[in-house]
Amino acid sequence: MRSFFASYPWGRVCFSPDDPKVVADSVADVLLQGIELFIPSSVVPIGGKSQPWFGRSCKIASCYKQECYQAWADASASRDVNTSALKKKYNSASRSFKRVIAKAKSEHIGRIGEKLVRLPSGTRAFWSLAKAVQGNFCQPSLPSLHREDDSLAHTAKEKADLLGSFFASNSTLDDGGSTPPTIPRCECSMPEVHFTQRSVRKTLLSLDIHKSSGPDGITPIVLRTCAPELAPVLTRLFRYSYSLGVVPKSWKTAYVHPIPKNGDRSDPSNYRPIAITSLFSKTMESIVNCQFMRYLEDHELISDRQYGFCRGRSAGDLLVYLTHRWAEAVEFKGEALAVSLDIAKAFDRVWHKALLSKLPSYGLPEKLCDWITSFLADWSIKVVVDGASSDCKPINAGVLQGCVLSPTLFLLHINDMLHTRNIHCYADDSTGDALYTGRANISRENVSECRDKLVSEVESLLDSVSDWGRLNLVQFNPQKTQVCALTAKKNPFVVSPQFQGTPLVASASIGILGVDISSDVQFPGHLEGKAKLASKKLGVLSRTGQYFMPAHRLQLYKA
C-alpha cells in the first residue's frame, strides 16, 4: 500500500481542479482505493448478539441439547413411545450445556484478566471487564428515550433521529440581525500559518490508531503507517485550502455520538454530543491550532483567569486557588459569597458572527480569519446509535465538541467575559465570588454591612455577565445557578443576590468542577460520593474473584 501511494500520480489526478473541495475528495478517493486493494475486510452484521465467549464447544453443546429436546418433543407428540428416558436425556444435555457455557464465560473473563496484567491500569479495559462480568454484551447502549409528546423512542433509528433533531435544534441560532460586539484590538499580530511536510508528517505519526475513522471511512492506522508517503500530498492540500480560505465540504459532516451526562438517561437533554470528523480536517486543525495557541500564549492574550484548555493549567489549579481564597477569608474572621454560573449549551450555541468579529482584534492574519470563517460555516451532523444513523441535520451555530480547533475558538469567544472582576473559568464553568476579612469580636452590625456589600458586589458581577451574554447571544440559566455563603459564623447568612430578576437561594454547599464544597470550605459530601463510587467498583472485584489470580485483582483494583 505504501508503494502504491508513493508511486501514485497525485498531481495529475487530484490537483488539476482549482477547487479545494474537489481536490480533497479526490485525495480521499485514492486513499479509500488503496485501503480496498491492500487491506482485507469482513462484514459484521449490525444489531446481532455479541457473545465472544460462545465458541465451538458451546455450539456443539447447544446443538446436542436442541437434538435431545426435538426427540423428546416428537415422542411426546406421537404418544406411542415412553418419553421418560428421552426427557432425562434432554435434562442431562441441558445441564451439560449450562456447564459448558459457564466454563466458556469463565475462560473468556480469565483471558480478559490476562490482558489486563499487561496493561498500565487502563480504564477502557476495566470497563470491558465490568461489562463482561455483568453480561451486558447484548444490552443497547442507550435506554428508550422520551419524546416531547411523552411517547418513547425504542429502536436505534428512532433514538438516533430524536437525538439528531434535539442536537441540531440546540445548534441552530436565529440572531435576528443583531450586531456582533466589538472588543479593543491588541497591539501584536500573528504571522501566517505555515504548513511543512515535517509538521504534517509529525502530526500523522502522532495519530491514535485506536480512535475511530471519520465519516469518510479513512482510518488513523492508514494515515499513521503511510505518513512518509502521504505527508507531501496532504501538505499541498492544506496549503491550497488555507491560501484560498476554503474548507472542503466533505470535512464538515460529523458523526455525533451521544455521551450521557449526570441525570435521567431517558431524557435526551442529558446527553452531550461528541463529534467524529474527518481525519484530514483534524490533521490540518492540529497544525493550525499548534501555531495559533503558541501565538496566544506568547503574547498572553488569553485571560489569566481562564484555566481550561491552557497549557500548564488544570481543574485542580482552579479548585486550589478558589478554596484557598475562601478558606483564607473564613480563617481571618471574614466570609465569602460564591456563585457558580450555568451557561446553557455553551459549546453548542456559540454565535459564529460574534466569534468571527473578535478574531481580527487578537491580531490574526486575514487568511486565517477567512479559513476559520469557512471552517465554521455549513456544518451538518448525523447521530449514530447502535449502528443506526439519523438523517443529516444542518446547523449554523456552536463549535463541535470533538474538533481540534473548538476549544481554542471557545476560549476566544468567552475571553472578554473574564474582564469582569472576580470571575474565574475552566472553559465554560464560570465561578464568581466576593469576600472580606474581618477581625475578632466584630459586631453584628458590621457583619450585616459586610454581607450587604458582598451581595451588592456579586449582583454587580452578575449584571456584567448578563450584559456580556446579551451582546453575545449567550443564555445563562438562573435556575441552575448556584450560590453559597462560605462562613464559620453562627449567625446565618440569609441575604441572597438576584440574577436576571431571579432571586438566588443560597445552599449549604456549592458544586464546582465535580467537587462539592460545603459552606465551611470542607468536602464531606464529595468524599462520601467518591466512597460510594469506589464501593460500587469494589463490588465488581467481589463478583469476579473466582476468575482471577491475586495479581489480576490488584491490577483491577488500581484501575
mmCIF file with all atom_site columns, N, CA, C and O in Angstrom, residues 485-522:
data_model
loop_
_atom_site.group_PDB
_atom_site.id
_atom_site.type_symbol
_atom_site.label_atom_id
_atom_site.label_alt_id
_atom_site.label_comp_id
_atom_site.label_asym_id
_atom_site.label_entity_id
_atom_site.label_seq_id
_atom_site.pdbx_PDB_ins_code
_atom_site.Cartn_x
_atom_site.Cartn_y
_atom_site.Cartn_z
_atom_site.occupancy
_atom_site.B_iso_or_equiv
_atom_site.pdbx_formal_charge
_atom_site.auth_seq_id
_atom_site.auth_comp_id
_atom_site.auth_asym_id
_atom_site.auth_atom_id
_atom_site.pdbx_PDB_model_num
ATOM 1   N N  . ALA A 1 485 ? -22.886 30.845 50.683 1.00 0.00 ? 485 ALA A N  1
ATOM 2   C CA . ALA A 1 485 ? -22.155 31.711 51.615 1.00 0.00 ? 485 ALA A CA 1
ATOM 3   C C  . ALA A 1 485 ? -21.158 30.856 52.380 1.00 0.00 ? 485 ALA A C  1
ATOM 4   O O  . ALA A 1 485 ? -21.543 29.888 53.043 1.00 0.00 ? 485 ALA A O  1
ATOM 5   N N  . LEU A 1 486 ? -19.889 31.197 52.265 1.00 0.00 ? 486 LEU A N  1
ATOM 6   C CA . LEU A 1 486 ? -18.820 30.429 52.912 1.00 0.00 ? 486 LEU A CA 1
ATOM 7   C C  . LEU A 1 486 ? -18.430 31.178 54.183 1.00 0.00 ? 486 LEU A C  1
ATOM 8   O O  . LEU A 1 486 ? -17.839 32.264 54.137 1.00 0.00 ? 486 LEU A O  1
ATOM 9   N N  . THR A 1 487 ? -18.778 30.596 55.316 1.00 0.00 ? 487 THR A N  1
ATOM 10  C CA . THR A 1 487 ? -18.632 31.294 56.580 1.00 0.00 ? 487 THR A CA 1
ATOM 11  C C  . THR A 1 487 ? -18.522 30.302 57.723 1.00 0.00 ? 487 THR A C  1
ATOM 12  O O  . THR A 1 487 ? -18.987 29.167 57.620 1.00 0.00 ? 487 THR A O  1
ATOM 13  N N  . ALA A 1 488 ? -17.896 30.752 58.814 1.00 0.00 ? 488 ALA A N  1
ATOM 14  C CA . ALA A 1 488 ? -17.839 29.962 60.041 1.00 0.00 ? 488 ALA A CA 1
ATOM 15  C C  . ALA A 1 488 ? -18.648 30.622 61.146 1.00 0.00 ? 488 ALA A C  1
ATOM 16  O O  . ALA A 1 488 ? -18.611 30.178 62.298 1.00 0.00 ? 488 ALA A O  1
ATOM 17  N N  . LYS A 1 489 ? -19.360 31.690 60.825 1.00 0.00 ? 489 LYS A N  1
ATOM 18  C CA . LYS A 1 489 ? -20.117 32.425 61.826 1.00 0.00 ? 489 LYS A CA 1
ATOM 19  C C  . LYS A 1 489 ? -21.421 31.708 62.142 1.00 0.00 ? 489 LYS A C  1
ATOM 20  O O  . LYS A 1 489 ? -22.036 31.071 61.266 1.00 0.00 ? 489 LYS A O  1
ATOM 21  N N  . LYS A 1 490 ? -21.859 31.813 63.402 1.00 0.00 ? 490 LYS A N  1
ATOM 22  C CA . LYS A 1 490 ? -23.089 31.149 63.817 1.00 0.00 ? 490 LYS A CA 1
ATOM 23  C C  . LYS A 1 490 ? -24.321 31.892 63.304 1.00 0.00 ? 490 LYS A C  1
ATOM 24  O O  . LYS A 1 490 ? -25.366 31.294 63.090 1.00 0.00 ? 490 LYS A O  1
ATOM 25  N N  . ASN A 1 491 ? -24.188 33.202 63.114 1.00 0.00 ? 491 ASN A N  1
ATOM 26  C CA . ASN A 1 491 ? -25.301 33.994 62.608 1.00 0.00 ? 491 ASN A CA 1
ATOM 27  C C  . ASN A 1 491 ? -25.517 33.640 61.144 1.00 0.00 ? 491 ASN A C  1
ATOM 28  O O  . ASN A 1 491 ? -24.626 33.848 60.312 1.00 0.00 ? 491 ASN A O  1
ATOM 29  N N  . PRO A 1 492 ? -26.678 33.083 60.755 1.00 0.00 ? 492 PRO A N  1
ATOM 30  C CA . PRO A 1 492 ? -26.870 32.611 59.369 1.00 0.00 ? 492 PRO A CA 1
ATOM 31  C C  . PRO A 1 492 ? -26.822 33.747 58.361 1.00 0.00 ? 492 PRO A C  1
ATOM 32  O O  . PRO A 1 492 ? -27.277 34.859 58.609 1.00 0.00 ? 492 PRO A O  1
ATOM 33  N N  . PHE A 1 493 ? -26.270 33.422 57.178 1.00 0.00 ? 493 PHE A N  1
ATOM 34  C CA . PHE A 1 493 ? -26.164 34.366 56.067 1.00 0.00 ? 493 PHE A CA 1
ATOM 35  C C  . PHE A 1 493 ? -27.414 34.139 55.205 1.00 0.00 ? 493 PHE A C  1
ATOM 36  O O  . PHE A 1 493 ? -27.452 33.245 54.372 1.00 0.00 ? 493 PHE A O  1
ATOM 37  N N  . VAL A 1 494 ? -28.451 34.969 55.377 1.00 0.00 ? 494 VAL A N  1
ATOM 38  C CA . VAL A 1 494 ? -29.734 34.711 54.727 1.00 0.00 ? 494 VAL A CA 1
ATOM 39  C C  . VAL A 1 494 ? -29.958 35.590 53.500 1.00 0.00 ? 494 VAL A C  1
ATOM 40  O O  . VAL A 1 494 ? -30.855 35.328 52.698 1.00 0.00 ? 494 VAL A O  1
ATOM 41  N N  . VAL A 1 495 ? -29.166 36.647 53.315 1.00 0.00 ? 495 VAL A N  1
ATOM 42  C CA . VAL A 1 495 ? -29.364 37.546 52.182 1.00 0.00 ? 495 VAL A CA 1
ATOM 43  C C  . VAL A 1 495 ? -28.827 36.881 50.913 1.00 0.00 ? 495 VAL A C  1
ATOM 44  O O  . VAL A 1 495 ? -27.712 36.359 50.904 1.00 0.00 ? 495 VAL A O  1
ATOM 45  N N  . SER A 1 496 ? -29.607 36.906 49.837 1.00 0.00 ? 496 SER A N  1
ATOM 46  C CA . SER A 1 496 ? -29.197 36.274 48.574 1.00 0.00 ? 496 SER A CA 1
ATOM 47  C C  . SER A 1 496 ? -29.263 37.287 47.436 1.00 0.00 ? 496 SER A C  1
ATOM 48  O O  . SER A 1 496 ? -30.159 38.135 47.411 1.00 0.00 ? 496 SER A O  1
ATOM 49  N N  . PRO A 1 497 ? -28.352 37.195 46.467 1.00 0.00 ? 497 PRO A N  1
ATOM 50  C CA . PRO A 1 497 ? -28.365 38.114 45.321 1.00 0.00 ? 497 PRO A CA 1
ATOM 51  C C  . PRO A 1 497 ? -29.431 37.723 44.310 1.00 0.00 ? 497 PRO A C  1
ATOM 52  O O  . PRO A 1 497 ? -30.025 36.644 44.385 1.00 0.00 ? 497 PRO A O  1
ATOM 53  N N  . GLN A 1 498 ? -29.664 38.612 43.339 1.00 0.00 ? 498 GLN A N  1
ATOM 54  C CA . GLN A 1 498 ? -30.574 38.338 42.242 1.00 0.00 ? 498 GLN A CA 1
ATOM 55  C C  . GLN A 1 498 ? -29.801 38.256 40.933 1.00 0.00 ? 498 GLN A C  1
ATOM 56  O O  . GLN A 1 498 ? -28.812 38.954 40.749 1.00 0.00 ? 498 GLN A O  1
ATOM 57  N N  . PHE A 1 499 ? -30.292 37.398 40.033 1.00 0.00 ? 499 PHE A N  1
ATOM 58  C CA . PHE A 1 499 ? -29.662 37.230 38.733 1.00 0.00 ? 499 PHE A CA 1
ATOM 59  C C  . PHE A 1 499 ? -30.756 37.239 37.672 1.00 0.00 ? 499 PHE A C  1
ATOM 60  O O  . PHE A 1 499 ? -31.610 36.354 37.644 1.00 0.00 ? 499 PHE A O  1
ATOM 61  N N  . GLN A 1 500 ? -30.725 38.248 36.820 1.00 0.00 ? 500 GLN A N  1
ATOM 62  C CA . GLN A 1 500 ? -31.725 38.407 35.763 1.00 0.00 ? 500 GLN A CA 1
ATOM 63  C C  . GLN A 1 500 ? -33.145 38.359 36.327 1.00 0.00 ? 500 GLN A C  1
ATOM 64  O O  . GLN A 1 500 ? -34.047 37.731 35.770 1.00 0.00 ? 500 GLN A O  1
ATOM 65  N N  . GLY A 1 501 ? -33.328 39.033 37.474 1.00 0.00 ? 501 GLY A N  1
ATOM 66  C CA . GLY A 1 501 ? -34.639 39.120 38.102 1.00 0.00 ? 501 GLY A CA 1
ATOM 67  C C  . GLY A 1 501 ? -35.036 37.915 38.912 1.00 0.00 ? 501 GLY A C  1
ATOM 68  O O  . GLY A 1 501 ? -36.131 37.886 39.488 1.00 0.00 ? 501 GLY A O  1
ATOM 69  N N  . THR A 1 502 ? -34.197 36.911 38.981 1.00 0.00 ? 502 THR A N  1
ATOM 70  C CA . THR A 1 502 ? -34.494 35.688 39.747 1.00 0.00 ? 502 THR A CA 1
ATOM 71  C C  . THR A 1 502 ? -33.692 35.678 41.034 1.00 0.00 ? 502 THR A C  1
ATOM 72  O O  . THR A 1 502 ? -32.452 35.743 40.990 1.00 0.00 ? 502 THR A O  1
ATOM 73  N N  . PRO A 1 503 ? -34.341 35.616 42.210 1.00 0.00 ? 503 PRO A N  1
ATOM 74  C CA . PRO A 1 503 ? -33.589 35.515 43.471 1.00 0.00 ? 503 PRO A CA 1
ATOM 75  C C  . PRO A 1 503 ? -32.855 34.178 43.541 1.00 0.00 ? 503 PRO A C  1
ATOM 76  O O  . PRO A 1 503 ? -33.434 33.121 43.279 1.00 0.00 ? 503 PRO A O  1
ATOM 77  N N  . LEU A 1 504 ? -31.586 34.229 43.889 1.00 0.00 ? 504 LEU A N  1
ATOM 78  C CA . LEU A 1 504 ? -30.783 33.009 44.024 1.00 0.00 ? 504 LEU A CA 1
ATOM 79  C C  . LEU A 1 504 ? -30.812 32.565 45.480 1.00 0.00 ? 504 LEU A C  1
ATOM 80  O O  . LEU A 1 504 ? -30.405 33.313 46.374 1.00 0.00 ? 504 LEU A O  1
ATOM 81  N N  . VAL A 1 505 ? -31.288 31.369 45.713 1.00 0.00 ? 505 VAL A N  1
ATOM 82  C CA . VAL A 1 505 ? -31.395 30.840 47.073 1.00 0.00 ? 505 VAL A CA 1
ATOM 83  C C  . VAL A 1 505 ? -30.079 30.188 47.449 1.00 0.00 ? 505 VAL A C  1
ATOM 84  O O  . VAL A 1 505 ? -29.602 29.274 46.766 1.00 0.00 ? 505 VAL A O  1
ATOM 85  N N  . ALA A 1 506 ? -29.473 30.677 48.527 1.00 0.00 ? 506 ALA A N  1
ATOM 86  C CA . ALA A 1 506 ? -28.188 30.130 48.974 1.00 0.00 ? 506 ALA A CA 1
ATOM 87  C C  . ALA A 1 506 ? -28.368 28.705 49.467 1.00 0.00 ? 506 ALA A C  1
ATOM 88  O O  . ALA A 1 506 ? -29.354 28.376 50.130 1.00 0.00 ? 506 ALA A O  1
ATOM 89  N N  . SER A 1 507 ? -27.410 27.852 49.112 1.00 0.00 ? 507 SER A N  1
ATOM 90  C CA . SER A 1 507 ? -27.444 26.455 49.544 1.00 0.00 ? 507 SER A CA 1
ATOM 91  C C  . SER A 1 507 ? -26.303 26.195 50.516 1.00 0.00 ? 507 SER A C  1
ATOM 92  O O  . SER A 1 507 ? -25.407 27.022 50.695 1.00 0.00 ? 507 SER A O  1
ATOM 93  N N  . ALA A 1 508 ? -26.323 25.011 51.136 1.00 0.00 ? 508 ALA A N  1
ATOM 94  C CA . ALA A 1 508 ? -25.313 24.678 52.146 1.00 0.00 ? 508 ALA A CA 1
ATOM 95  C C  . ALA A 1 508 ? -23.992 24.265 51.520 1.00 0.00 ? 508 ALA A C  1
ATOM 96  O O  . ALA A 1 508 ? -22.990 24.129 52.229 1.00 0.00 ? 508 ALA A O  1
ATOM 97  N N  . SER A 1 509 ? -23.973 24.070 50.206 1.00 0.00 ? 509 SER A N  1
ATOM 98  C CA . SER A 1 509 ? -22.739 23.688 49.532 1.00 0.00 ? 509 SER A CA 1
ATOM 99  C C  . SER A 1 509 ? -22.813 24.179 48.096 1.00 0.00 ? 509 SER A C  1
ATOM 100 O O  . SER A 1 509 ? -23.877 24.577 47.612 1.00 0.00 ? 509 SER A O  1
ATOM 101 N N  . ILE A 1 510 ? -21.672 24.130 47.399 1.00 0.00 ? 510 ILE A N  1
ATOM 102 C CA . ILE A 1 510 ? -21.618 24.554 46.005 1.00 0.00 ? 510 ILE A CA 1
ATOM 103 C C  . ILE A 1 510 ? -20.782 23.547 45.224 1.00 0.00 ? 510 ILE A C  1
ATOM 104 O O  . ILE A 1 510 ? -19.728 23.099 45.696 1.00 0.00 ? 510 ILE A O  1
ATOM 105 N N  . GLY A 1 511 ? -21.282 23.157 44.048 1.00 0.00 ? 511 GLY A N  1
ATOM 106 C CA . GLY A 1 511 ? -20.558 22.194 43.221 1.00 0.00 ? 511 GLY A CA 1
ATOM 107 C C  . GLY A 1 511 ? -19.767 22.898 42.145 1.00 0.00 ? 511 GLY A C  1
ATOM 108 O O  . GLY A 1 511 ? -20.330 23.638 41.341 1.00 0.00 ? 511 GLY A O  1
ATOM 109 N N  . ILE A 1 512 ? -18.449 22.692 42.144 1.00 0.00 ? 512 ILE A N  1
ATOM 110 C CA . ILE A 1 512 ? -17.569 23.324 41.166 1.00 0.00 ? 512 ILE A CA 1
ATOM 111 C C  . ILE A 1 512 ? -16.652 22.261 40.582 1.00 0.00 ? 512 ILE A C  1
ATOM 112 O O  . ILE A 1 512 ? -15.927 21.580 41.321 1.00 0.00 ? 512 ILE A O  1
ATOM 113 N N  . LEU A 1 513 ? -16.708 22.093 39.277 1.00 0.00 ? 513 LEU A N  1
ATOM 114 C CA . LEU A 1 513 ? -15.837 21.164 38.556 1.00 0.00 ? 513 LEU A CA 1
ATOM 115 C C  . LEU A 1 513 ? -15.890 19.757 39.147 1.00 0.00 ? 513 LEU A C  1
ATOM 116 O O  . LEU A 1 513 ? -14.870 19.086 39.313 1.00 0.00 ? 513 LEU A O  1
ATOM 117 N N  . GLY A 1 514 ? -17.095 19.333 39.509 1.00 0.00 ? 514 GLY A N  1
ATOM 118 C CA . GLY A 1 514 ? -17.274 17.981 40.013 1.00 0.00 ? 514 GLY A CA 1
ATOM 119 C C  . GLY A 1 514 ? -16.933 17.795 41.471 1.00 0.00 ? 514 GLY A C  1
ATOM 120 O O  . GLY A 1 514 ? -16.964 16.660 41.965 1.00 0.00 ? 514 GLY A O  1
ATOM 121 N N  . VAL A 1 515 ? -16.617 18.876 42.177 1.00 0.00 ? 515 VAL A N  1
ATOM 122 C CA . VAL A 1 515 ? -16.286 18.797 43.603 1.00 0.00 ? 515 VAL A CA 1
ATOM 123 C C  . VAL A 1 515 ? -17.345 19.559 44.386 1.00 0.00 ? 515 VAL A C  1
ATOM 124 O O  . VAL A 1 515 ? -17.652 20.713 44.070 1.00 0.00 ? 515 VAL A O  1
ATOM 125 N N  . ASP A 1 516 ? -17.893 18.922 45.419 1.00 0.00 ? 516 ASP A N  1
ATOM 126 C CA . ASP A 1 516 ? -18.907 19.547 46.268 1.00 0.00 ? 516 ASP A CA 1
ATOM 127 C C  . ASP A 1 516 ? -18.211 20.171 47.473 1.00 0.00 ? 516 ASP A C  1
ATOM 128 O O  . ASP A 1 516 ? -17.590 19.467 48.285 1.00 0.00 ? 516 ASP A O  1
ATOM 129 N N  . ILE A 1 517 ? -18.319 21.507 47.593 1.00 0.00 ? 517 ILE A N  1
ATOM 130 C CA . ILE A 1 517 ? -17.635 22.253 48.656 1.00 0.00 ? 517 ILE A CA 1
ATOM 131 C C  . ILE A 1 517 ? -18.688 22.792 49.611 1.00 0.00 ? 517 ILE A C  1
ATOM 132 O O  . ILE A 1 517 ? -19.616 23.495 49.195 1.00 0.00 ? 517 ILE A O  1
ATOM 133 N N  . SER A 1 518 ? -18.562 22.472 50.888 1.00 0.00 ? 518 SER A N  1
ATOM 134 C CA . SER A 1 518 ? -19.555 22.893 51.880 1.00 0.00 ? 518 SER A CA 1
ATOM 135 C C  . SER A 1 518 ? -19.312 24.339 52.293 1.00 0.00 ? 518 SER A C  1
ATOM 136 O O  . SER A 1 518 ? -18.288 24.953 51.959 1.00 0.00 ? 518 SER A O  1
ATOM 137 N N  . SER A 1 519 ? -20.253 24.899 53.041 1.00 0.00 ? 519 SER A N  1
ATOM 138 C CA . SER A 1 519 ? -20.194 26.307 53.427 1.00 0.00 ? 519 SER A CA 1
ATOM 139 C C  . SER A 1 519 ? -19.019 26.615 54.354 1.00 0.00 ? 519 SER A C  1
ATOM 140 O O  . SER A 1 519 ? -18.636 27.774 54.496 1.00 0.00 ? 519 SER A O  1
ATOM 141 N N  . ASP A 1 520 ? -18.442 25.590 54.983 1.00 0.00 ? 520 ASP A N  1
ATOM 142 C CA . ASP A 1 520 ? -17.254 25.813 55.818 1.00 0.00 ? 520 ASP A CA 1
ATOM 143 C C  . ASP A 1 520 ? -15.973 25.421 55.078 1.00 0.00 ? 520 ASP A C  1
ATOM 144 O O  . ASP A 1 520 ? -14.936 25.176 55.697 1.00 0.00 ? 520 ASP A O  1
ATOM 145 N N  . VAL A 1 521 ? -16.040 25.384 53.759 1.00 0.00 ? 521 VAL A N  1
ATOM 146 C CA . VAL A 1 521 ? -14.905 25.079 52.874 1.00 0.00 ? 521 VAL A CA 1
ATOM 147 C C  . VAL A 1 521 ? -14.313 23.713 53.223 1.00 0.00 ? 521 VAL A C  1
ATOM 148 O O  . VAL A 1 521 ? -13.100 23.555 53.362 1.00 0.00 ? 521 VAL A O  1
ATOM 149 N N  . GLN A 1 522 ? -15.184 22.730 53.380 1.00 0.00 ? 522 GLN A N  1
ATOM 150 C CA . GLN A 1 522 ? -14.781 21.343 53.559 1.00 0.00 ? 522 GLN A CA 1
ATOM 151 C C  . GLN A 1 522 ? -15.441 20.512 52.460 1.00 0.00 ? 522 GLN A C  1
ATOM 152 O O  . GLN A 1 522 ? -16.203 21.029 51.648 1.00 0.00 ? 522 GLN A O  1
#
